[in-house]
PDB file of C-alpha atoms in Angstrom:
ATOM      1  CA  UNK A   1       0.086   8.174  -6.693  1.00  0.00           C
ATOM      2  CA  UNK A   2      -3.478   8.251  -7.079  1.00  0.00           C
ATOM      3  CA  UNK A   3      -4.692   9.939 -10.642  1.00  0.00           C
ATOM      4  CA  UNK A   4      -8.271  11.060 -10.966  1.00  0.00           C
ATOM      5  CA  UNK A   5      -9.176  10.703 -14.816  1.00  0.00           C
ATOM      6  CA  UNK A   6     -11.908  13.312 -14.649  1.00  0.00           C
ATOM      7  CA  UNK A   7      -9.753  15.942 -13.638  1.00  0.00           C
ATOM      8  CA  UNK A   8      -6.073  15.153 -13.958  1.00  0.00           C
ATOM      9  CA  UNK A   9      -5.358  15.600 -10.061  1.00  0.00           C
ATOM     10  CA  UNK A  10      -2.535  13.621  -8.439  1.00  0.00           C
ATOM     11  CA  UNK A  11      -2.112  12.874  -4.816  1.00  0.00           C
ATOM     12  CA  UNK A  12       0.560  10.788  -2.876  1.00  0.00           C
ATOM     13  CA  UNK A  13      -1.057   8.055  -1.043  1.00  0.00           C
ATOM     14  CA  UNK A  14       2.058   6.540   0.578  1.00  0.00           C
ATOM     15  CA  UNK A  15       4.781   9.403   1.291  1.00  0.00           C
ATOM     16  CA  UNK A  16       7.413   7.390   3.027  1.00  0.00           C
ATOM     17  CA  UNK A  17      10.453   6.668   0.960  1.00  0.00           C
ATOM     18  CA  UNK A  18      11.317   3.376  -0.600  1.00  0.00           C
ATOM     19  CA  UNK A  19       9.763   1.435  -3.231  1.00  0.00           C
ATOM     20  CA  UNK A  20       5.886   1.230  -2.881  1.00  0.00           C
ATOM     21  CA  UNK A  21       4.092  -0.831  -5.722  1.00  0.00           C
ATOM     22  CA  UNK A  22       0.620  -2.646  -6.266  1.00  0.00           C
ATOM     23  CA  UNK A  23      -1.745  -0.540  -4.858  1.00  0.00           C
ATOM     24  CA  UNK A  24      -5.336  -2.146  -4.146  1.00  0.00           C
ATOM     25  CA  UNK A  25      -8.168  -0.167  -2.105  1.00  0.00           C
ATOM     26  CA  UNK A  26     -10.393  -2.099  -0.028  1.00  0.00           C
ATOM     27  CA  UNK A  27     -13.997  -2.772  -1.077  1.00  0.00           C
ATOM     28  CA  UNK A  28     -15.363  -0.133   1.081  1.00  0.00           C
ATOM     29  CA  UNK A  29     -12.368   2.525   0.060  1.00  0.00           C
ATOM     30  CA  UNK A  30     -11.355   2.713   3.870  1.00  0.00           C
ATOM     31  CA  UNK A  31      -7.997   1.292   3.426  1.00  0.00           C
ATOM     32  CA  UNK A  32      -5.114   0.540   0.833  1.00  0.00           C
ATOM     33  CA  UNK A  33      -2.892  -2.445   0.526  1.00  0.00           C
ATOM     34  CA  UNK A  34       0.512  -2.435  -1.256  1.00  0.00           C
ATOM     35  CA  UNK A  35       3.672  -3.523  -1.357  1.00  0.00           C
ATOM     36  CA  UNK A  36       7.318  -1.647  -0.031  1.00  0.00           C
ATOM     37  CA  UNK A  37      10.531  -2.157   0.864  1.00  0.00           C
ATOM     38  CA  UNK A  38      10.677   0.612   3.528  1.00  0.00           C
ATOM     39  CA  UNK A  39      12.736  -1.942   5.841  1.00  0.00           C
ATOM     40  CA  UNK A  40      14.911  -3.022   2.995  1.00  0.00           C
ATOM     41  CA  UNK A  41      12.657  -6.232   2.508  1.00  0.00           C
ATOM     42  CA  UNK A  42       9.709  -6.564   0.428  1.00  0.00           C
ATOM     43  CA  UNK A  43       6.497  -6.649   2.657  1.00  0.00           C
ATOM     44  CA  UNK A  44       2.904  -6.036   2.648  1.00  0.00           C
ATOM     45  CA  UNK A  45       1.407  -3.017   4.323  1.00  0.00           C
ATOM     46  CA  UNK A  46      -2.118  -1.810   4.870  1.00  0.00           C
ATOM     47  CA  UNK A  47      -2.993   1.681   5.343  1.00  0.00           C
ATOM     48  CA  UNK A  48      -6.145   3.676   6.615  1.00  0.00           C
ATOM     49  CA  UNK A  49      -7.196   6.292   4.164  1.00  0.00           C
ATOM     50  CA  UNK A  50      -8.666   8.515   6.503  1.00  0.00           C
ATOM     51  CA  UNK A  51      -5.385   9.517   8.809  1.00  0.00           C
ATOM     52  CA  UNK A  52      -2.938   7.615   6.973  1.00  0.00           C
ATOM     53  CA  UNK A  53      -1.920   5.005   9.516  1.00  0.00           C
ATOM     54  CA  UNK A  54      -0.267   2.000   8.145  1.00  0.00           C
ATOM     55  CA  UNK A  55       0.895  -1.211   9.389  1.00  0.00           C
ATOM     56  CA  UNK A  56       2.880  -4.332   8.382  1.00  0.00           C
ATOM     57  CA  UNK A  57       0.590  -7.348   7.697  1.00  0.00           C
ATOM     58  CA  UNK A  58       3.610  -9.813   5.960  1.00  0.00           C
ATOM     59  CA  UNK A  59       6.510 -10.806   7.923  1.00  0.00           C
ATOM     60  CA  UNK A  60       9.411 -13.838   7.674  1.00  0.00           C
ATOM     61  CA  UNK A  61      11.805 -14.134   4.750  1.00  0.00           C
ATOM     62  CA  UNK A  62      11.004 -13.905   1.246  1.00  0.00           C
ATOM     63  CA  UNK A  63       9.624 -10.897  -0.981  1.00  0.00           C
ATOM     64  CA  UNK A  64       6.048  -9.860  -0.983  1.00  0.00           C
ATOM     65  CA  UNK A  65       4.099 -11.225  -3.531  1.00  0.00           C
ATOM     66  CA  UNK A  66       3.628  -8.824  -7.070  1.00  0.00           C
ATOM     67  CA  UNK A  67      -0.069  -8.939  -6.721  1.00  0.00           C
ATOM     68  CA  UNK A  68      -1.831  -8.555  -3.761  1.00  0.00           C
ATOM     69  CA  UNK A  69      -4.928 -10.676  -2.260  1.00  0.00           C
ATOM     70  CA  UNK A  70      -8.062  -8.469  -1.846  1.00  0.00           C
ATOM     71  CA  UNK A  71      -8.445  -7.060   1.595  1.00  0.00           C
ATOM     72  CA  UNK A  72     -11.216  -8.555   3.862  1.00  0.00           C
TER      73      UNK A  72
END
């Protein structure tokens, strides 16, 4: 969820089921990175804000980091 501190408005940034956490905006504000367990294992995803298109960016064994690195 994104919460506007000025207006109090909220909007869902990621609308799929699963635990989605630690969202981070890209420096230019066009993408969001976050961790999710949508596939049953934790992984990091990126999502374009404009159209909601998301893709997985980490693969392999183990849990995704609880703190995401900044987007390039």
